Amino acid sequence: MKVLTVVGARPQFMKAAAVSNVIREKDQEILVHTGQHYDENMSKVFFEELQIPKPDYNLGVGSGNHGKQTGTMLIELEEIYEKEKPDIVLVYGDTNSTLAGALCASKLLIPVAHVEAGLRSFNMNMPEEQNRILTDHISKYLFVPTNTAEKNLKNEGIKNGVYNVGDVMYDSVLRISKLAKENSRILEKLNLDDNDYILTTIHRAENTNDPKRLKNIIGALNESGKKVVLPLHPRTHKYMESYGLAFASNVKVVEPVGPLDMIALEMHSCKIATDSGGLQKEAFFVHKPCITMRDETEWVETVENGWNILVGADKNKIIDGINNFMPTSKQEEIFGDGTAANKIVEII
Ligand code: UD1
């Protein structure tokens, strides 16, 4: 069996880290990196630290508007699919690389397997929501991480080929947290104490591209009265400069960090405030309260279980969440048992 995997952005590297090596135990994998993320600290460091096999192809697509970015990927991927003739194409999550990988395969009648299928925010303005829905509807194998994701697919009439296998990110985090404990020196490097800071990330287009929302979020962090550590996504940096926004001295801004340092920062934080999908789950995996700066979430179970709270881009709610939110219930097993990758490979 020849599996062709398409990755392109950080969250996909995290997921491929769990699955690629399992595929290669018995089958052949061709790994294609679209180059959507290209900075060393957003790409190369993930491959090195997570021991992901070296990509067979790097399309070097880089940044650009959605049409250009996705379109360039389609053109390049078609040539590779024609040459490699894979039995199946594997895509992850909801980025433009996911949609391009799936759409190109579907047009060539190559079966598509979608890992992290069925997630919905019900906000069609998000590029990720468009990518997810389109990808799910052209996939033959839909690997859902949660019960809610399975229900979402059923509601859209997708019943065949759906497998509830748990979340591959859980597999990854279990492995990476061990590596991080042994190898990360980020706390010393940033001069941080255990349980003494709020770890924050902001990068979603819905927040960065709207000056009012971004101003509220930065204002809340500045006025939170807490030490905040923020690995800054280049997109957020760019928009902050163009809106004339700046951080106060309680916010320690650092370059994007590699996966081991990120998990270490998560494990030693007191709380996590984010607009990322992946980080909401990672907060749950490392047992930290999560304050989500969005109006909706795909990971509703974490909210229902009391470990995640939605505060939107409302300044007062963010400050209140940072200072007062504390889970009171025990964690439930929402994301499977950490063996999702093995199940996926067995099924395909
Ligand atoms: C993408 C995904 C998002 C995912 C995120 C993880 C889409 C539509 N969005 O968003 O779902 O949560 O990845 O990080 O696919 N840039 C760099 N260096 C890089 C990569 C990006 O400087 O290596 C800058 C560029 O200025 C670029 C901007 O970041 O214009 C946005 O990058 P892009 O890949 O388009 O989307 P993300 O915001 O990273």
mmCIF file of C-alpha atoms and ligand atoms in Angstrom:
data_model
loop_
_atom_site.group_PDB
_atom_site.id
_atom_site.type_symbol
_atom_site.label_atom_id
_atom_site.label_comp_id
_atom_site.label_asym_id
_atom_site.label_seq_id
_atom_site.Cartn_x
_atom_site.Cartn_y
_atom_site.Cartn_z
ATOM 1 C CA MET A 1 0.000 0.000 0.000
ATOM 2 C CA LYS A 2 1.318 3.414 -0.985
ATOM 3 C CA VAL A 3 0.084 6.288 1.178
ATOM 4 C CA LEU A 4 0.717 9.867 0.129
ATOM 5 C CA THR A 5 0.508 12.301 3.061
ATOM 6 C CA VAL A 6 0.120 16.063 2.627
ATOM 7 C CA VAL A 7 1.195 18.424 5.421
ATOM 8 C CA GLY A 8 1.935 22.141 5.409
ATOM 9 C CA ALA A 9 1.347 23.903 8.718
ATOM 10 C CA ARG A 10 2.389 23.454 12.333
ATOM 11 C CA PRO A 11 -0.692 21.601 13.599
ATOM 12 C CA GLN A 12 -0.277 19.085 10.794
ATOM 13 C CA PHE A 13 3.319 18.380 11.722
ATOM 14 C CA MET A 14 2.106 17.549 15.246
ATOM 15 C CA LYS A 15 -0.412 15.055 13.853
ATOM 16 C CA ALA A 16 1.879 13.499 11.250
ATOM 17 C CA ALA A 17 4.386 12.939 14.056
ATOM 18 C CA ALA A 18 1.986 10.363 15.472
ATOM 19 C CA VAL A 19 0.934 8.682 12.223
ATOM 20 C CA SER A 20 3.834 8.735 9.719
ATOM 21 C CA ASN A 21 6.130 6.412 11.623
ATOM 22 C CA VAL A 22 3.309 3.913 12.196
ATOM 23 C CA ILE A 23 2.476 3.886 8.459
ATOM 24 C CA ARG A 24 6.104 3.160 7.666
ATOM 25 C CA GLU A 25 6.205 0.054 9.849
ATOM 26 C CA LYS A 26 4.413 -1.926 7.114
ATOM 27 C CA ASP A 27 3.577 0.357 4.204
ATOM 28 C CA GLN A 28 5.181 2.924 1.948
ATOM 29 C CA GLU A 29 4.629 6.610 2.644
ATOM 30 C CA ILE A 30 5.384 9.560 0.376
ATOM 31 C CA LEU A 31 5.423 12.723 2.459
ATOM 32 C CA VAL A 32 4.632 16.031 0.751
ATOM 33 C CA HIS A 33 5.203 19.357 2.550
ATOM 34 C CA THR A 34 3.349 22.150 0.772
ATOM 35 C CA GLY A 35 5.604 24.798 2.328
ATOM 36 C CA GLN A 36 2.625 26.761 3.713
ATOM 37 C CA HIS A 37 4.717 27.240 6.844
ATOM 38 C CA TYR A 38 8.334 27.824 5.910
ATOM 39 C CA ASP A 39 10.132 29.717 8.689
ATOM 40 C CA GLU A 40 12.669 27.465 10.465
ATOM 41 C CA ASN A 41 10.893 27.884 13.795
ATOM 42 C CA MET A 42 7.506 27.047 12.284
ATOM 43 C CA SER A 43 8.566 24.108 10.165
ATOM 44 C CA LYS A 44 12.095 22.633 10.294
ATOM 45 C CA VAL A 45 12.270 22.465 14.093
ATOM 46 C CA PHE A 46 9.077 20.352 14.140
ATOM 47 C CA PHE A 47 10.532 17.760 11.770
ATOM 48 C CA GLU A 48 13.748 17.584 13.772
ATOM 49 C CA GLU A 49 12.347 17.488 17.293
ATOM 50 C CA LEU A 50 9.390 15.225 16.535
ATOM 51 C CA GLN A 51 11.460 12.871 14.378
ATOM 52 C CA ILE A 52 9.085 13.177 11.447
ATOM 53 C CA PRO A 53 10.539 11.592 8.294
ATOM 54 C CA LYS A 54 12.062 14.065 5.848
ATOM 55 C CA PRO A 55 9.509 15.158 3.208
ATOM 56 C CA ASP A 56 9.968 13.580 -0.213
ATOM 57 C CA TYR A 57 8.708 16.797 -1.800
ATOM 58 C CA ASN A 58 8.591 20.384 -0.561
ATOM 59 C CA LEU A 59 6.430 22.564 -2.790
ATOM 60 C CA GLY A 60 7.711 25.804 -1.240
ATOM 61 C CA VAL A 61 4.336 27.457 -1.757
ATOM 62 C CA GLY A 62 4.762 29.974 1.093
ATOM 63 C CA SER A 63 2.360 32.738 2.044
ATOM 64 C CA GLY A 64 -0.222 34.400 -0.133
ATOM 65 C CA ASN A 65 -3.922 35.049 -0.491
ATOM 66 C CA HIS A 66 -6.127 32.000 -0.107
ATOM 67 C CA GLY A 67 -6.745 31.510 -3.836
ATOM 68 C CA LYS A 68 -3.128 31.823 -4.826
ATOM 69 C CA GLN A 69 -1.857 29.678 -1.957
ATOM 70 C CA THR A 70 -4.418 26.895 -2.461
ATOM 71 C CA GLY A 71 -4.262 27.104 -6.256
ATOM 72 C CA THR A 72 -0.488 26.816 -6.380
ATOM 73 C CA MET A 73 -0.683 23.750 -4.170
ATOM 74 C CA LEU A 74 -3.267 22.147 -6.473
ATOM 75 C CA ILE A 75 -1.107 22.620 -9.555
ATOM 76 C CA GLU A 76 1.993 21.174 -7.904
ATOM 77 C CA LEU A 77 0.199 18.323 -6.134
ATOM 78 C CA GLU A 78 -1.459 17.120 -9.336
ATOM 79 C CA GLU A 79 1.911 16.511 -10.943
ATOM 80 C CA ILE A 80 3.141 14.578 -7.901
ATOM 81 C CA TYR A 81 -0.023 12.445 -7.630
ATOM 82 C CA GLU A 82 0.200 11.599 -11.355
ATOM 83 C CA LYS A 83 3.809 10.551 -10.945
ATOM 84 C CA GLU A 84 3.552 8.688 -7.618
ATOM 85 C CA LYS A 85 0.134 7.064 -8.209
ATOM 86 C CA PRO A 86 -0.680 6.617 -4.493
ATOM 87 C CA ASP A 87 -3.371 4.179 -3.337
ATOM 88 C CA ILE A 88 -4.650 6.744 -0.859
ATOM 89 C CA VAL A 89 -4.042 10.383 0.086
ATOM 90 C CA LEU A 90 -3.943 11.292 3.782
ATOM 91 C CA VAL A 91 -4.696 14.837 4.962
ATOM 92 C CA TYR A 92 -4.978 16.403 8.418
ATOM 93 C CA GLY A 93 -7.124 19.087 9.962
ATOM 94 C CA ASP A 94 -8.414 22.215 8.294
ATOM 95 C CA THR A 95 -5.747 24.341 6.636
ATOM 96 C CA ASN A 96 -5.440 25.356 3.011
ATOM 97 C CA SER A 97 -2.957 22.474 2.624
ATOM 98 C CA THR A 98 -5.688 20.071 3.786
ATOM 99 C CA LEU A 99 -8.180 21.286 1.214
ATOM 100 C CA ALA A 100 -5.666 21.329 -1.641
ATOM 101 C CA GLY A 101 -4.442 17.806 -0.798
ATOM 102 C CA ALA A 102 -7.978 16.425 -0.660
ATOM 103 C CA LEU A 103 -9.436 18.249 -3.647
ATOM 104 C CA CYS A 104 -6.583 17.299 -5.938
ATOM 105 C CA ALA A 105 -6.896 13.616 -4.967
ATOM 106 C CA SER A 106 -10.657 13.621 -5.333
ATOM 107 C CA LYS A 107 -10.462 14.977 -8.895
ATOM 108 C CA LEU A 108 -8.017 12.210 -9.796
ATOM 109 C CA LEU A 109 -10.319 9.630 -8.144
ATOM 110 C CA ILE A 110 -7.751 8.752 -5.490
ATOM 111 C CA PRO A 111 -9.432 7.899 -2.147
ATOM 112 C CA VAL A 112 -8.959 10.559 0.529
ATOM 113 C CA ALA A 113 -8.488 9.847 4.241
ATOM 114 C CA HIS A 114 -9.170 12.840 6.495
ATOM 115 C CA VAL A 115 -7.733 12.807 9.996
ATOM 116 C CA GLU A 116 -9.589 15.124 12.392
ATOM 117 C CA ALA A 117 -12.789 14.961 10.375
ATOM 118 C CA GLY A 118 -16.186 16.202 11.538
ATOM 119 C CA LEU A 119 -15.139 19.281 13.474
ATOM 120 C CA ARG A 120 -17.436 22.263 13.145
ATOM 121 C CA SER A 121 -17.471 25.769 14.573
ATOM 122 C CA PHE A 122 -20.627 26.613 12.559
ATOM 123 C CA ASN A 123 -18.922 29.846 11.544
ATOM 124 C CA MET A 124 -18.589 29.780 7.770
ATOM 125 C CA ASN A 125 -16.540 32.999 7.818
ATOM 126 C CA MET A 126 -13.572 31.002 9.083
ATOM 127 C CA PRO A 127 -11.312 29.698 6.319
ATOM 128 C CA GLU A 128 -10.805 26.601 8.482
ATOM 129 C CA GLU A 129 -14.559 25.852 8.581
ATOM 130 C CA GLN A 130 -14.770 26.072 4.787
ATOM 131 C CA ASN A 131 -11.745 23.799 4.447
ATOM 132 C CA ARG A 132 -13.127 21.218 6.889
ATOM 133 C CA ILE A 133 -16.574 20.949 5.373
ATOM 134 C CA LEU A 134 -15.306 20.694 1.814
ATOM 135 C CA THR A 135 -12.667 18.128 2.767
ATOM 136 C CA ASP A 136 -15.112 15.957 4.719
ATOM 137 C CA HIS A 137 -17.538 15.814 1.808
ATOM 138 C CA ILE A 138 -14.921 14.457 -0.599
ATOM 139 C CA SER A 139 -13.267 12.004 1.810
ATOM 140 C CA LYS A 140 -13.708 8.249 1.752
ATOM 141 C CA TYR A 141 -12.275 7.621 5.219
ATOM 142 C CA LEU A 142 -13.237 10.097 7.924
ATOM 143 C CA PHE A 143 -11.312 9.686 11.165
ATOM 144 C CA VAL A 144 -13.188 11.611 13.833
ATOM 145 C CA PRO A 145 -11.540 12.450 17.166
ATOM 146 C CA THR A 146 -14.694 12.933 19.286
ATOM 147 C CA ASN A 147 -18.346 11.881 19.576
ATOM 148 C CA THR A 148 -19.467 15.408 18.655
ATOM 149 C CA ALA A 149 -17.498 15.244 15.414
ATOM 150 C CA GLU A 150 -19.256 11.978 14.544
ATOM 151 C CA LYS A 151 -22.651 13.574 15.201
ATOM 152 C CA ASN A 152 -21.772 16.594 13.075
ATOM 153 C CA LEU A 153 -21.056 14.337 10.106
ATOM 154 C CA LYS A 154 -24.288 12.410 10.611
ATOM 155 C CA ASN A 155 -26.191 15.711 10.544
ATOM 156 C CA GLU A 156 -24.653 16.447 7.155
ATOM 157 C CA GLY A 157 -25.625 13.016 5.847
ATOM 158 C CA ILE A 158 -22.138 11.505 6.055
ATOM 159 C CA LYS A 159 -22.415 8.049 7.602
ATOM 160 C CA ASN A 160 -20.179 5.759 5.565
ATOM 161 C CA GLY A 161 -16.465 5.572 6.179
ATOM 162 C CA VAL A 162 -16.655 7.340 9.548
ATOM 163 C CA TYR A 163 -14.365 5.939 12.268
ATOM 164 C CA ASN A 164 -14.231 7.305 15.792
ATOM 165 C CA VAL A 165 -10.609 6.543 16.640
ATOM 166 C CA GLY A 166 -9.764 9.254 19.177
ATOM 167 C CA ASP A 167 -7.394 12.134 18.651
ATOM 168 C CA VAL A 168 -3.925 11.679 17.152
ATOM 169 C CA MET A 169 -2.860 14.842 18.958
ATOM 170 C CA TYR A 170 -3.337 12.975 22.219
ATOM 171 C CA ASP A 171 -0.965 10.245 20.935
ATOM 172 C CA SER A 172 1.539 12.958 20.026
ATOM 173 C CA VAL A 173 1.313 14.890 23.264
ATOM 174 C CA LEU A 174 1.809 11.749 25.348
ATOM 175 C CA ARG A 175 5.050 11.110 23.488
ATOM 176 C CA ILE A 176 6.220 14.722 23.224
ATOM 177 C CA SER A 177 5.665 15.542 26.885
ATOM 178 C CA LYS A 178 8.158 12.819 27.827
ATOM 179 C CA LEU A 179 10.703 14.214 25.343
ATOM 180 C CA ALA A 180 10.037 17.755 26.576
ATOM 181 C CA LYS A 181 10.676 16.793 30.195
ATOM 182 C CA GLU A 182 14.047 15.373 29.200
ATOM 183 C CA ASN A 183 15.163 17.944 26.651
ATOM 184 C CA SER A 184 13.500 21.347 26.981
ATOM 185 C CA ARG A 185 15.402 24.109 28.785
ATOM 186 C CA ILE A 186 12.900 26.854 27.904
ATOM 187 C CA LEU A 187 11.997 27.734 31.507
ATOM 188 C CA GLU A 188 15.619 28.509 32.353
ATOM 189 C CA LYS A 189 16.103 30.268 29.040
ATOM 190 C CA LEU A 190 13.168 32.611 29.581
ATOM 191 C CA ASN A 191 13.813 32.886 33.303
ATOM 192 C CA LEU A 192 10.368 31.587 34.264
ATOM 193 C CA ASP A 193 9.162 29.828 37.391
ATOM 194 C CA ASP A 194 6.798 26.890 37.469
ATOM 195 C CA ASN A 195 3.112 27.823 37.723
ATOM 196 C CA ASP A 196 3.886 31.539 37.585
ATOM 197 C CA TYR A 197 2.616 32.685 34.163
ATOM 198 C CA ILE A 198 -0.269 32.579 31.712
ATOM 199 C CA LEU A 199 0.733 31.009 28.393
ATOM 200 C CA THR A 200 -0.934 32.745 25.458
ATOM 201 C CA THR A 201 -1.162 32.421 21.691
ATOM 202 C CA ILE A 202 -3.156 34.518 19.199
ATOM 203 C CA HIS A 203 -3.146 33.930 15.465
ATOM 204 C CA ARG A 204 -6.661 33.288 14.126
ATOM 205 C CA ALA A 205 -7.637 35.483 11.194
ATOM 206 C CA GLU A 206 -10.947 36.332 12.917
ATOM 207 C CA ASN A 207 -8.924 38.005 15.707
ATOM 208 C CA THR A 208 -5.851 39.329 13.898
ATOM 209 C CA ASN A 209 -7.645 40.786 10.888
ATOM 210 C CA ASP A 210 -10.163 42.734 12.975
ATOM 211 C CA PRO A 211 -8.556 45.785 14.657
ATOM 212 C CA LYS A 212 -11.239 46.010 17.362
ATOM 213 C CA ARG A 213 -10.917 42.380 18.399
ATOM 214 C CA LEU A 214 -7.138 42.434 18.394
ATOM 215 C CA LYS A 215 -7.093 45.686 20.396
ATOM 216 C CA ASN A 216 -9.409 44.166 23.028
ATOM 217 C CA ILE A 217 -7.306 41.018 23.325
ATOM 218 C CA ILE A 218 -3.977 42.858 23.626
ATOM 219 C CA GLY A 219 -5.597 45.333 26.057
ATOM 220 C CA ALA A 220 -6.862 42.457 28.214
ATOM 221 C CA LEU A 221 -3.436 40.803 28.350
ATOM 222 C CA ASN A 222 -1.775 44.136 29.178
ATOM 223 C CA GLU A 223 -4.260 44.841 31.977
ATOM 224 C CA SER A 224 -4.603 41.303 33.320
ATOM 225 C CA GLY A 225 -2.283 41.946 36.248
ATOM 226 C CA LYS A 226 -0.504 38.654 35.465
ATOM 227 C CA LYS A 227 2.761 37.624 33.882
ATOM 228 C CA VAL A 228 1.903 36.536 30.336
ATOM 229 C CA VAL A 229 4.203 34.553 28.042
ATOM 230 C CA LEU A 230 3.370 34.879 24.359
ATOM 231 C CA PRO A 231 5.161 33.107 21.485
ATOM 232 C CA LEU A 232 4.116 35.516 18.750
ATOM 233 C CA HIS A 233 2.843 34.257 15.397
ATOM 234 C CA PRO A 234 4.239 36.333 12.490
ATOM 235 C CA ARG A 235 0.729 37.108 11.258
ATOM 236 C CA THR A 236 -0.220 38.662 14.624
ATOM 237 C CA HIS A 237 3.012 40.648 14.718
ATOM 238 C CA LYS A 238 2.301 42.029 11.265
ATOM 239 C CA TYR A 239 -1.246 43.155 12.118
ATOM 240 C CA MET A 240 -0.252 44.625 15.506
ATOM 241 C CA GLU A 241 2.275 46.821 13.747
ATOM 242 C CA SER A 242 -0.235 47.968 11.187
ATOM 243 C CA TYR A 243 -2.831 48.823 13.902
ATOM 244 C CA GLY A 244 -0.197 50.522 16.112
ATOM 245 C CA LEU A 245 -0.738 48.106 19.046
ATOM 246 C CA ALA A 246 1.937 47.333 21.664
ATOM 247 C CA PHE A 247 2.385 45.065 24.673
ATOM 248 C CA ALA A 248 2.832 46.252 28.259
ATOM 249 C CA SER A 249 5.810 45.078 30.323
ATOM 250 C CA ASN A 250 3.899 42.176 31.969
ATOM 251 C CA VAL A 251 3.730 40.443 28.574
ATOM 252 C CA LYS A 252 6.869 38.556 27.657
ATOM 253 C CA VAL A 253 6.878 38.225 23.889
ATOM 254 C CA VAL A 254 9.043 35.511 22.333
ATOM 255 C CA GLU A 255 9.571 34.131 18.832
ATOM 256 C CA PRO A 256 7.461 31.073 17.886
ATOM 257 C CA VAL A 257 8.898 28.114 19.820
ATOM 258 C CA GLY A 258 9.455 24.491 18.778
ATOM 259 C CA PRO A 259 7.100 21.698 19.852
ATOM 260 C CA LEU A 260 9.119 20.468 22.835
ATOM 261 C CA ASP A 261 9.510 23.950 24.293
ATOM 262 C CA MET A 262 5.827 24.628 23.666
ATOM 263 C CA ILE A 263 4.688 21.549 25.560
ATOM 264 C CA ALA A 264 7.129 22.409 28.361
ATOM 265 C CA LEU A 265 5.690 25.937 28.531
ATOM 266 C CA GLU A 266 2.180 24.452 28.663
ATOM 267 C CA MET A 267 3.059 21.972 31.419
ATOM 268 C CA HIS A 268 4.584 24.667 33.645
ATOM 269 C CA SER A 269 1.987 27.402 33.057
ATOM 270 C CA CYS A 270 -0.793 28.145 35.525
ATOM 271 C CA LYS A 271 -3.389 28.701 32.780
ATOM 272 C CA ILE A 272 -3.546 28.914 28.995
ATOM 273 C CA ALA A 273 -5.297 31.683 27.030
ATOM 274 C CA THR A 274 -5.527 31.090 23.294
ATOM 275 C CA ASP A 275 -7.502 31.236 20.064
ATOM 276 C CA SER A 276 -5.840 28.101 18.670
ATOM 277 C CA GLY A 277 -7.725 24.846 18.213
ATOM 278 C CA GLY A 278 -4.758 22.639 18.994
ATOM 279 C CA LEU A 279 -3.778 24.493 22.121
ATOM 280 C CA GLN A 280 -7.271 24.120 23.620
ATOM 281 C CA LYS A 281 -6.764 20.373 23.452
ATOM 282 C CA GLU A 282 -3.175 20.476 24.634
ATOM 283 C CA ALA A 283 -4.311 22.501 27.666
ATOM 284 C CA PHE A 284 -6.736 19.671 28.444
ATOM 285 C CA PHE A 285 -4.069 16.996 27.945
ATOM 286 C CA VAL A 286 -1.674 18.726 30.379
ATOM 287 C CA HIS A 287 -4.504 19.489 32.843
ATOM 288 C CA LYS A 288 -4.456 23.274 32.607
ATOM 289 C CA PRO A 289 -7.512 25.565 32.594
ATOM 290 C CA CYS A 290 -8.058 27.070 29.132
ATOM 291 C CA ILE A 291 -9.473 30.510 28.342
ATOM 292 C CA THR A 292 -10.460 30.539 24.685
ATOM 293 C CA MET A 293 -10.529 33.924 22.987
ATOM 294 C CA ARG A 294 -13.088 32.973 20.369
ATOM 295 C CA ASP A 295 -16.879 33.101 20.099
ATOM 296 C CA GLU A 296 -17.218 29.396 19.383
ATOM 297 C CA THR A 297 -15.131 26.256 19.578
ATOM 298 C CA GLU A 298 -14.915 22.956 17.738
ATOM 299 C CA TRP A 299 -13.847 21.285 20.985
ATOM 300 C CA VAL A 300 -17.168 21.642 22.793
ATOM 301 C CA GLU A 301 -16.470 18.672 25.069
ATOM 302 C CA THR A 302 -13.652 20.566 26.801
ATOM 303 C CA VAL A 303 -16.123 23.367 27.615
ATOM 304 C CA GLU A 304 -18.856 20.940 28.713
ATOM 305 C CA ASN A 305 -16.349 19.158 30.932
ATOM 306 C CA GLY A 306 -15.581 22.504 32.609
ATOM 307 C CA TRP A 307 -11.928 22.828 31.585
ATOM 308 C CA ASN A 308 -12.342 25.434 28.846
ATOM 309 C CA ILE A 309 -14.239 28.717 28.831
ATOM 310 C CA LEU A 310 -15.212 30.828 25.799
ATOM 311 C CA VAL A 311 -14.602 34.543 26.320
ATOM 312 C CA GLY A 312 -14.567 35.834 22.722
ATOM 313 C CA ALA A 313 -12.644 39.062 22.207
ATOM 314 C CA ASP A 314 -14.371 40.713 25.192
ATOM 315 C CA LYS A 315 -11.742 42.524 27.253
ATOM 316 C CA ASN A 316 -13.460 42.168 30.639
ATOM 317 C CA LYS A 317 -14.325 38.523 30.102
ATOM 318 C CA ILE A 318 -10.722 37.731 29.133
ATOM 319 C CA ILE A 319 -9.365 39.485 32.241
ATOM 320 C CA ASP A 320 -11.948 37.732 34.414
ATOM 321 C CA GLY A 321 -11.127 34.343 32.881
ATOM 322 C CA ILE A 322 -7.392 34.819 33.354
ATOM 323 C CA ASN A 323 -7.852 35.744 37.002
ATOM 324 C CA ASN A 324 -10.777 33.636 38.135
ATOM 325 C CA PHE A 325 -11.545 30.668 35.882
ATOM 326 C CA MET A 326 -10.872 27.329 37.593
ATOM 327 C CA PRO A 327 -12.220 23.917 36.568
ATOM 328 C CA THR A 328 -14.115 22.151 39.304
ATOM 329 C CA SER A 329 -14.826 18.788 37.663
ATOM 330 C CA LYS A 330 -12.645 15.756 36.999
ATOM 331 C CA GLN A 331 -11.522 15.287 33.396
ATOM 332 C CA GLU A 332 -13.426 12.795 31.279
ATOM 333 C CA GLU A 333 -11.840 10.644 28.553
ATOM 334 C CA ILE A 334 -12.884 12.784 25.582
ATOM 335 C CA PHE A 335 -10.100 12.161 23.105
ATOM 336 C CA GLY A 336 -9.671 8.393 23.180
ATOM 337 C CA ASP A 337 -6.855 6.455 24.765
ATOM 338 C CA GLY A 338 -3.745 7.643 22.911
ATOM 339 C CA THR A 339 -3.751 4.885 20.272
ATOM 340 C CA ALA A 340 -5.503 6.746 17.445
ATOM 341 C CA ALA A 341 -2.556 6.494 15.041
ATOM 342 C CA ASN A 342 -2.437 2.698 15.213
ATOM 343 C CA LYS A 343 -6.172 2.463 14.653
ATOM 344 C CA ILE A 344 -6.020 4.768 11.623
ATOM 345 C CA VAL A 345 -3.227 2.827 9.965
ATOM 346 C CA GLU A 346 -4.981 -0.477 10.597
ATOM 347 C CA ILE A 347 -8.192 0.792 8.999
ATOM 348 C CA ILE A 348 -6.605 2.296 5.883
HETATM 349 C C1 UD1 B 1 -2.641 28.437 9.214
HETATM 350 C C2 UD1 B 1 -4.032 27.800 9.132
HETATM 351 C C3 UD1 B 1 -4.668 27.763 10.517
HETATM 352 C C4 UD1 B 1 -3.737 27.099 11.519
HETATM 353 C C5 UD1 B 1 -2.387 27.827 11.499
HETATM 354 C C6 UD1 B 1 -1.396 27.209 12.481
HETATM 355 C C7 UD1 B 1 -5.185 28.202 6.978
HETATM 356 C C8 UD1 B 1 -6.284 28.924 6.323
HETATM 357 N N1 UD1 B 1 -4.924 28.545 8.253
HETATM 358 O O1 UD1 B 1 -2.817 29.786 9.608
HETATM 359 O O2 UD1 B 1 -5.862 27.032 10.463
HETATM 360 O O3 UD1 B 1 -4.304 27.200 12.812
HETATM 361 O O4 UD1 B 1 -1.864 27.734 10.172
HETATM 362 O O5 UD1 B 1 -0.307 28.090 12.687
HETATM 363 O O6 UD1 B 1 -4.592 27.342 6.377
HETATM 364 N N2 UD1 B 1 4.072 33.357 8.081
HETATM 365 C C9 UD1 B 1 5.433 33.487 8.240
HETATM 366 N N3 UD1 B 1 6.185 32.363 8.267
HETATM 367 C C10 UD1 B 1 5.657 31.129 8.153
HETATM 368 C C11 UD1 B 1 4.260 31.002 7.981
HETATM 369 C C12 UD1 B 1 3.487 32.124 7.946
HETATM 370 O O7 UD1 B 1 5.951 34.571 8.368
HETATM 371 O O8 UD1 B 1 6.407 30.139 8.207
HETATM 372 C C13 UD1 B 1 3.227 34.586 8.093
HETATM 373 C C14 UD1 B 1 3.053 35.220 6.747
HETATM 374 O O9 UD1 B 1 3.091 36.590 6.943
HETATM 375 C C15 UD1 B 1 1.660 34.789 6.345
HETATM 376 C C16 UD1 B 1 0.950 34.676 7.674
HETATM 377 O O10 UD1 B 1 1.947 34.268 8.595
HETATM 378 O O11 UD1 B 1 1.081 35.713 5.483
HETATM 379 C C17 UD1 B 1 -0.175 33.676 7.661
HETATM 380 O O12 UD1 B 1 0.298 32.365 7.318
HETATM 381 P P1 UD1 B 1 -0.682 31.250 6.693
HETATM 382 O O13 UD1 B 1 0.040 30.005 6.471
HETATM 383 O O14 UD1 B 1 -1.435 31.830 5.574
HETATM 384 O O15 UD1 B 1 -1.773 31.000 7.804
HETATM 385 P P2 UD1 B 1 -1.667 30.874 9.369
HETATM 386 O O16 UD1 B 1 -2.120 32.153 9.951
HETATM 387 O O17 UD1 B 1 -0.361 30.340 9.869
#
